PDB file of C-alpha atoms in Angstrom:
ATOM      1  CA  MET A   1       1.743 -29.692  51.294  1.00 82.00           C
ATOM      2  CA  ALA A   2      -1.011 -31.887  51.138  1.00 85.00           C
ATOM      3  CA  LEU A   3      -1.516 -32.649  54.810  1.00 89.00           C
ATOM      4  CA  TRP A   4      -1.437 -28.592  54.936  1.00 88.00           C
ATOM      5  CA  HIS A   5      -4.141 -28.571  51.740  1.00 86.00           C
ATOM      6  CA  GLU A   6      -6.106 -30.690  53.653  1.00 89.00           C
ATOM      7  CA  SER A   7      -6.255 -29.250  56.792  1.00 91.00           C
ATOM      8  CA  ILE A   8      -7.233 -25.534  54.385  1.00 89.00           C
ATOM      9  CA  HIS A   9     -10.543 -27.321  53.158  1.00 88.00           C
ATOM     10  CA  ALA A  10     -11.612 -28.509  56.966  1.00 91.00           C
ATOM     11  CA  VAL A  11     -11.209 -25.470  59.175  1.00 89.00           C
ATOM     12  CA  GLY A  12      -9.818 -22.902  56.683  1.00 85.00           C
ATOM     13  CA  PRO A  13      -6.026 -21.270  55.627  1.00 83.00           C
ATOM     14  CA  GLY A  14      -5.677 -18.407  59.007  1.00 81.00           C
ATOM     15  CA  ILE A  15      -6.662 -21.711  61.386  1.00 85.00           C
ATOM     16  CA  SER A  16      -4.832 -24.104  59.526  1.00 87.00           C
ATOM     17  CA  THR A  17      -1.688 -22.165  59.211  1.00 82.00           C
ATOM     18  CA  LEU A  18      -1.749 -21.473  62.643  1.00 81.00           C
ATOM     19  CA  LEU A  19      -1.532 -25.077  63.423  1.00 86.00           C
ATOM     20  CA  ASN A  20       1.187 -26.040  61.073  1.00 84.00           C
ATOM     21  CA  SER A  21       3.551 -23.342  62.146  1.00 77.00           C
ATOM     22  CA  LEU A  22       3.693 -25.212  65.892  1.00 79.00           C
ATOM     23  CA  GLN A  23       6.054 -26.909  63.546  1.00 78.00           C
ATOM     24  CA  ILE A  24       8.464 -24.869  65.869  1.00 73.00           C
ATOM     25  CA  PHE A  25       8.131 -26.955  68.435  1.00 77.00           C
ATOM     26  CA  PHE A  26       8.929 -29.946  66.025  1.00 82.00           C
ATOM     27  CA  LEU A  27      12.363 -28.297  65.450  1.00 78.00           C
ATOM     28  CA  SER A  28      13.669 -27.345  68.853  1.00 75.00           C
ATOM     29  CA  ALA A  29      12.924 -30.803  69.750  1.00 77.00           C
ATOM     30  CA  ILE A  30      14.164 -32.238  66.744  1.00 80.00           C
ATOM     31  CA  GLY A  31      16.935 -29.634  67.541  1.00 76.00           C
ATOM     32  CA  PHE A  32      17.288 -30.734  70.921  1.00 76.00           C
ATOM     33  CA  PHE A  33      17.817 -34.427  70.418  1.00 77.00           C
ATOM     34  CA  PHE A  34      20.249 -34.704  67.286  1.00 74.00           C
ATOM     35  CA  PHE A  35      21.752 -31.466  66.773  1.00 71.00           C
ATOM     36  CA  GLY A  36      22.551 -31.105  70.440  1.00 73.00           C
ATOM     37  CA  GLU A  37      20.329 -27.702  71.046  1.00 71.00           C
ATOM     38  CA  ARG A  38      19.509 -26.708  74.900  1.00 72.00           C
ATOM     39  CA  LEU A  39      15.934 -25.634  75.372  1.00 68.00           C
ATOM     40  CA  SER A  40      14.765 -23.575  77.487  1.00 73.00           C
ATOM     41  CA  LYS A  41      12.636 -22.912  80.672  1.00 78.00           C
ATOM     42  CA  LEU A  42      10.844 -20.057  78.531  1.00 79.00           C
ATOM     43  CA  GLN A  43      11.015 -22.856  75.309  1.00 74.00           C
ATOM     44  CA  MET A  44       8.837 -25.311  77.543  1.00 77.00           C
ATOM     45  CA  LEU A  45       6.617 -22.719  78.986  1.00 84.00           C
ATOM     46  CA  SER A  46       5.769 -21.399  75.775  1.00 81.00           C
ATOM     47  CA  LEU A  47       4.447 -25.324  75.036  1.00 76.00           C
ATOM     48  CA  LEU A  48       2.125 -25.280  77.501  1.00 82.00           C
ATOM     49  CA  ILE A  49       0.969 -22.265  76.174  1.00 86.00           C
ATOM     50  CA  ALA A  50       0.783 -23.070  72.890  1.00 81.00           C
ATOM     51  CA  VAL A  51      -1.546 -26.620  74.020  1.00 78.00           C
ATOM     52  CA  THR A  52      -3.864 -23.916  75.854  1.00 85.00           C
ATOM     53  CA  GLY A  53      -4.369 -21.760  72.501  1.00 83.00           C
ATOM     54  CA  VAL A  54      -4.804 -24.504  70.032  1.00 80.00           C
ATOM     55  CA  ALA A  55      -7.555 -25.481  73.153  1.00 81.00           C
ATOM     56  CA  PHE A  56      -9.490 -22.287  72.839  1.00 85.00           C
ATOM     57  CA  ILE A  57      -8.828 -22.269  68.831  1.00 80.00           C
ATOM     58  CA  GLY A  58     -10.717 -25.195  68.333  1.00 79.00           C
ATOM     59  CA  SER A  59     -13.132 -25.290  71.391  1.00 80.00           C
ATOM     60  CA  PRO A  60     -15.545 -23.435  69.205  1.00 81.00           C
ATOM     61  CA  GLU A  61     -14.484 -25.243  66.037  1.00 82.00           C
ATOM     62  CA  PHE A  62     -15.389 -28.533  66.984  1.00 83.00           C
ATOM     63  CA  SER A  63     -18.852 -27.210  68.256  1.00 80.00           C
ATOM     64  CA  TYR A  64     -19.617 -26.513  64.364  1.00 82.00           C
ATOM     65  CA  ASN A  65     -18.208 -28.096  61.685  1.00 86.00           C
ATOM     66  CA  SER A  66     -18.039 -31.375  61.705  1.00 87.00           C
ATOM     67  CA  ASP A  67     -14.197 -31.860  59.938  1.00 90.00           C
ATOM     68  CA  ALA A  68     -12.473 -30.354  62.676  1.00 89.00           C
ATOM     69  CA  VAL A  69     -10.859 -33.132  64.319  1.00 91.00           C
ATOM     70  CA  TRP A  70      -9.390 -34.087  60.895  1.00 93.00           C
ATOM     71  CA  GLY A  71      -8.765 -30.004  60.378  1.00 92.00           C
ATOM     72  CA  PHE A  72      -6.489 -30.215  63.706  1.00 91.00           C
ATOM     73  CA  VAL A  73      -5.088 -33.510  63.028  1.00 92.00           C
ATOM     74  CA  SER A  74      -4.238 -32.733  59.111  1.00 93.00           C
ATOM     75  CA  GLY A  75      -2.798 -29.630  60.032  1.00 91.00           C
ATOM     76  CA  ILE A  76      -0.508 -30.059  62.990  1.00 91.00           C
ATOM     77  CA  ALA A  77       1.034 -33.919  61.151  1.00 92.00           C
ATOM     78  CA  SER A  78       1.966 -30.867  58.540  1.00 91.00           C
ATOM     79  CA  GLY A  79       4.016 -29.007  60.364  1.00 88.00           C
ATOM     80  CA  ALA A  80       5.642 -32.470  62.327  1.00 90.00           C
ATOM     81  CA  MET A  81       6.830 -33.289  58.780  1.00 88.00           C
ATOM     82  CA  LEU A  82       7.228 -29.365  57.379  1.00 84.00           C
ATOM     83  CA  ALA A  83       9.700 -29.846  60.321  1.00 85.00           C
ATOM     84  CA  LEU A  84      11.572 -32.779  59.372  1.00 85.00           C
ATOM     85  CA  SER A  85      11.412 -31.552  55.527  1.00 82.00           C
ATOM     86  CA  MET A  86      13.835 -28.791  57.152  1.00 78.00           C
ATOM     87  CA  VAL A  87      15.848 -31.342  58.865  1.00 81.00           C
ATOM     88  CA  PHE A  88      16.400 -33.195  55.901  1.00 82.00           C
ATOM     89  CA  ILE A  89      17.653 -30.209  53.950  1.00 79.00           C
ATOM     90  CA  ARG A  90      19.825 -29.083  57.030  1.00 77.00           C
ATOM     91  CA  LYS A  91      21.942 -32.846  56.674  1.00 80.00           C
ATOM     92  CA  THR A  92      21.613 -32.933  52.910  1.00 82.00           C
ATOM     93  CA  HIS A  93      24.533 -29.836  53.396  1.00 77.00           C
ATOM     94  CA  GLN A  94      26.150 -31.103  55.590  1.00 78.00           C
ATOM     95  CA  ILE A  95      26.862 -34.056  54.042  1.00 82.00           C
ATOM     96  CA  GLU A  96      27.980 -32.596  50.446  1.00 81.00           C
ATOM     97  CA  HIS A  97      27.357 -28.710  49.874  1.00 79.00           C
ATOM     98  CA  THR A  98      24.339 -29.137  46.974  1.00 77.00           C
ATOM     99  CA  ALA A  99      23.367 -26.448  44.590  1.00 78.00           C
ATOM    100  CA  LEU A 100      19.819 -24.618  45.920  1.00 72.00           C
ATOM    101  CA  PHE A 101      16.927 -24.764  42.781  1.00 74.00           C
ATOM    102  CA  PRO A 102      18.145 -28.015  42.128  1.00 81.00           C
ATOM    103  CA  LEU A 103      18.202 -29.306  45.530  1.00 79.00           C
ATOM    104  CA  MET A 104      14.359 -27.752  45.665  1.00 74.00           C
ATOM    105  CA  MET A 105      13.547 -29.463  42.077  1.00 79.00           C
ATOM    106  CA  ILE A 106      14.039 -32.924  43.283  1.00 83.00           C
ATOM    107  CA  LEU A 107      12.720 -32.293  46.654  1.00 79.00           C
ATOM    108  CA  SER A 108       8.984 -31.389  44.006  1.00 77.00           C
ATOM    109  CA  PHE A 109       9.066 -33.667  41.591  1.00 84.00           C
ATOM    110  CA  GLY A 110       9.856 -36.850  44.598  1.00 85.00           C
ATOM    111  CA  GLY A 111       6.681 -35.084  46.448  1.00 82.00           C
ATOM    112  CA  ALA A 112       4.257 -34.781  43.534  1.00 83.00           C
ATOM    113  CA  LEU A 113       5.260 -38.953  42.877  1.00 88.00           C
ATOM    114  CA  SER A 114       4.796 -39.496  46.286  1.00 87.00           C
ATOM    115  CA  LEU A 115       1.001 -38.017  46.061  1.00 86.00           C
ATOM    116  CA  ILE A 116      -0.071 -40.436  42.605  1.00 87.00           C
ATOM    117  CA  LEU A 117      -1.970 -42.860  44.440  1.00 89.00           C
ATOM    118  CA  PRO A 118      -3.559 -41.445  47.166  1.00 86.00           C
ATOM    119  CA  ALA A 119      -4.933 -38.807  44.353  1.00 85.00           C
ATOM    120  CA  LEU A 120      -5.818 -41.716  42.307  1.00 87.00           C
ATOM    121  CA  MET A 121      -7.609 -43.721  45.668  1.00 86.00           C
ATOM    122  CA  PHE A 122      -9.377 -40.625  46.900  1.00 82.00           C
ATOM    123  CA  ASP A 123      -9.512 -37.860  43.939  1.00 80.00           C
ATOM    124  CA  ALA A 124      -9.617 -39.344  40.622  1.00 78.00           C
ATOM    125  CA  GLY A 125     -12.752 -37.519  39.553  1.00 78.00           C
ATOM    126  CA  ALA A 126     -10.753 -33.942  40.238  1.00 77.00           C
ATOM    127  CA  LEU A 127      -6.912 -34.368  38.746  1.00 76.00           C
ATOM    128  CA  TYR A 128      -6.956 -31.476  37.131  1.00 78.00           C
ATOM    129  CA  PRO A 129      -7.632 -28.133  36.464  1.00 81.00           C
ATOM    130  CA  ALA A 130     -11.214 -27.592  34.711  1.00 81.00           C
ATOM    131  CA  THR A 131     -10.846 -23.698  33.307  1.00 88.00           C
ATOM    132  CA  LEU A 132      -8.060 -21.437  32.359  1.00 89.00           C
ATOM    133  CA  ARG A 133      -8.589 -19.799  35.283  1.00 89.00           C
ATOM    134  CA  ASP A 134      -7.637 -22.662  37.486  1.00 85.00           C
ATOM    135  CA  VAL A 135      -5.160 -23.553  35.833  1.00 86.00           C
ATOM    136  CA  GLY A 136      -3.432 -19.850  35.840  1.00 87.00           C
ATOM    137  CA  LEU A 137      -4.104 -19.971  39.804  1.00 84.00           C
ATOM    138  CA  VAL A 138      -1.928 -22.789  39.908  1.00 82.00           C
ATOM    139  CA  LEU A 139       0.908 -21.985  38.314  1.00 83.00           C
ATOM    140  CA  ILE A 140       0.795 -18.823  40.040  1.00 82.00           C
ATOM    141  CA  TYR A 141       0.515 -20.972  42.891  1.00 76.00           C
ATOM    142  CA  GLY A 142       3.355 -22.808  41.841  1.00 74.00           C
ATOM    143  CA  VAL A 143       5.896 -20.409  40.987  1.00 73.00           C
ATOM    144  CA  VAL A 144       5.589 -18.418  43.601  1.00 75.00           C
ATOM    145  CA  MET A 145       4.555 -20.904  46.767  1.00 70.00           C
ATOM    146  CA  GLN A 146       6.519 -23.912  45.683  1.00 67.00           C
ATOM    147  CA  CYS A 147       9.470 -22.434  44.114  1.00 72.00           C
ATOM    148  CA  PHE A 148      10.191 -18.829  44.772  1.00 76.00           C
ATOM    149  CA  ALA A 149       9.260 -19.232  48.685  1.00 74.00           C
ATOM    150  CA  TRP A 150      10.504 -22.766  49.777  1.00 71.00           C
ATOM    151  CA  GLY A 151      13.681 -21.898  47.835  1.00 73.00           C
ATOM    152  CA  LEU A 152      14.119 -19.120  50.191  1.00 76.00           C
ATOM    153  CA  ILE A 153      12.743 -21.167  53.295  1.00 72.00           C
ATOM    154  CA  ALA A 154      15.286 -24.001  52.316  1.00 69.00           C
ATOM    155  CA  TYR A 155      17.923 -21.106  51.943  1.00 75.00           C
ATOM    156  CA  ALA A 156      17.489 -19.484  55.349  1.00 73.00           C
ATOM    157  CA  ILE A 157      17.734 -22.964  56.393  1.00 69.00           C
ATOM    158  CA  LEU A 158      22.036 -23.149  55.904  1.00 70.00           C
ATOM    159  CA  LEU A 159      21.648 -19.488  57.261  1.00 75.00           C
ATOM    160  CA  LEU A 160      20.120 -19.334  60.686  1.00 72.00           C
ATOM    161  CA  SER A 161      19.374 -21.895  63.490  1.00 69.00           C
ATOM    162  CA  LEU A 162      16.234 -23.956  63.084  1.00 61.00           C
ATOM    163  CA  SER A 163      14.628 -22.830  65.795  1.00 61.00           C
ATOM    164  CA  LEU A 164      15.071 -18.663  64.783  1.00 66.00           C
ATOM    165  CA  THR A 165      13.977 -20.126  60.847  1.00 65.00           C
ATOM    166  CA  GLY A 166      10.200 -21.265  62.558  1.00 60.00           C
ATOM    167  CA  LEU A 167      10.556 -17.796  63.888  1.00 61.00           C
ATOM    168  CA  LEU A 168      10.627 -15.884  60.579  1.00 67.00           C
ATOM    169  CA  LEU A 169       7.961 -17.982  59.638  1.00 65.00           C
ATOM    170  CA  LEU A 170       5.456 -16.524  62.077  1.00 64.00           C
ATOM    171  CA  SER A 171       4.797 -14.285  59.523  1.00 67.00           C
ATOM    172  CA  GLU A 172       2.606 -16.320  57.766  1.00 72.00           C
ATOM    173  CA  PRO A 173      -0.009 -17.289  60.061  1.00 74.00           C
ATOM    174  CA  VAL A 174      -0.733 -13.711  60.873  1.00 73.00           C
ATOM    175  CA  ALA A 175      -1.437 -12.741  57.303  1.00 75.00           C
ATOM    176  CA  ALA A 176      -3.444 -16.111  56.805  1.00 77.00           C
ATOM    177  CA  LEU A 177      -5.691 -15.386  60.167  1.00 78.00           C
ATOM    178  CA  VAL A 178      -6.018 -12.006  59.002  1.00 80.00           C
ATOM    179  CA  ILE A 179      -6.949 -12.937  55.118  1.00 82.00           C
ATOM    180  CA  ASP A 180      -9.259 -15.214  56.588  1.00 81.00           C
ATOM    181  CA  TYR A 181     -11.237 -13.324  58.561  1.00 84.00           C
ATOM    182  CA  PHE A 182     -11.868 -10.190  56.127  1.00 86.00           C
ATOM    183  CA  TRP A 183     -11.513 -11.986  52.655  1.00 84.00           C
ATOM    184  CA  LEU A 184     -13.029 -15.465  52.910  1.00 80.00           C
ATOM    185  CA  ASP A 185     -15.925 -14.783  55.843  1.00 83.00           C
ATOM    186  CA  LYS A 186     -14.338 -17.450  58.072  1.00 81.00           C
ATOM    187  CA  PRO A 187     -16.101 -17.512  61.954  1.00 81.00           C
ATOM    188  CA  ILE A 188     -13.619 -16.035  64.584  1.00 82.00           C
ATOM    189  CA  ASN A 189     -14.776 -15.556  67.330  1.00 85.00           C
ATOM    190  CA  GLY A 190     -13.455 -13.509  70.326  1.00 87.00           C
ATOM    191  CA  LEU A 191     -11.842 -17.127  71.885  1.00 86.00           C
ATOM    192  CA  GLN A 192     -10.508 -18.070  68.561  1.00 83.00           C
ATOM    193  CA  TRP A 193      -8.391 -14.709  68.549  1.00 87.00           C
ATOM    194  CA  LEU A 194      -7.223 -14.640  71.853  1.00 89.00           C
ATOM    195  CA  GLY A 195      -6.034 -19.299  71.534  1.00 85.00           C
ATOM    196  CA  ALA A 196      -4.587 -17.638  68.335  1.00 83.00           C
ATOM    197  CA  ALA A 197      -2.873 -15.022  70.256  1.00 86.00           C
ATOM    198  CA  MET A 198      -1.726 -17.788  72.808  1.00 86.00           C
ATOM    199  CA  THR A 199       0.064 -19.675  69.943  1.00 80.00           C
ATOM    200  CA  LEU A 200       1.306 -16.557  68.224  1.00 80.00           C
ATOM    201  CA  LEU A 201       3.295 -15.712  71.914  1.00 84.00           C
ATOM    202  CA  ALA A 202       3.718 -19.254  71.818  1.00 80.00           C
ATOM    203  CA  ILE A 203       5.693 -19.959  69.037  1.00 74.00           C
ATOM    204  CA  TYR A 204       7.062 -16.923  69.229  1.00 75.00           C
ATOM    205  CA  LEU A 205       8.500 -17.623  72.883  1.00 77.00           C
ATOM    206  CA  GLY A 206       9.797 -20.820  71.969  1.00 69.00           C
ATOM    207  CA  SER A 207      11.619 -19.504  69.240  1.00 64.00           C
ATOM    208  CA  LEU A 208      13.150 -17.438  71.382  1.00 65.00           C
ATOM    209  CA  LYS A 209      17.813 -19.191  72.589  1.00 55.00           C
ATOM    210  CA  SER A 210      18.798 -19.947  75.956  1.00 45.00           C
ATOM    211  CA  LYS A 211      19.858 -17.751  78.044  1.00 43.00           C
ATOM    212  CA  PRO A 212      23.739 -18.955  79.599  1.00 39.00           C
ATOM    213  CA  ALA A 213      22.567 -18.804  82.736  1.00 38.00           C
ATOM    214  CA  ASP A 214      19.689 -21.704  82.121  1.00 40.00           C
TER     215      ASP A 214
END
């Protein structure tokens, strides 16, 4: 989440959420190597489409945004780490059934502890919200996103395949791109829209299960 927020600051919520959603390819790779899930030819083709789409998105961004490199690196890295977190949740339940809310509380608490040192090193002057409005927004974000939304994701992981879980999360970058462009006035040109569409298509194709004939 910290890397995702860094990417949001660098390239905006739309592109950063799209990069974060590339987690589907990390999930597919983990499923292949550790859970015996086969990859279809369609899924391998989707990786090529995704790389092309990300290139289309990034080429204009790099021309005017000095933070684009860090935004893309942190966004993709956040997707990889999110994929790992989903796998660890599944492995936890394979070993022993664990109540959902205590598990999410422990994960959130552990994440907060891990960020204390980086926060002191890089953002010591901005550790706390400055106004009551900021406090309210942080609380809303924490309750809705961190607790409720991630709790639902953790619940879905137990019922669905890793690839299908990643597919359902595809609605997030679509909403983020629309909000980024129409509400936050993020400049997104035609080439970037094409790249976004290709990346979304790739994420969808990468989520499809292999057919028996493959």
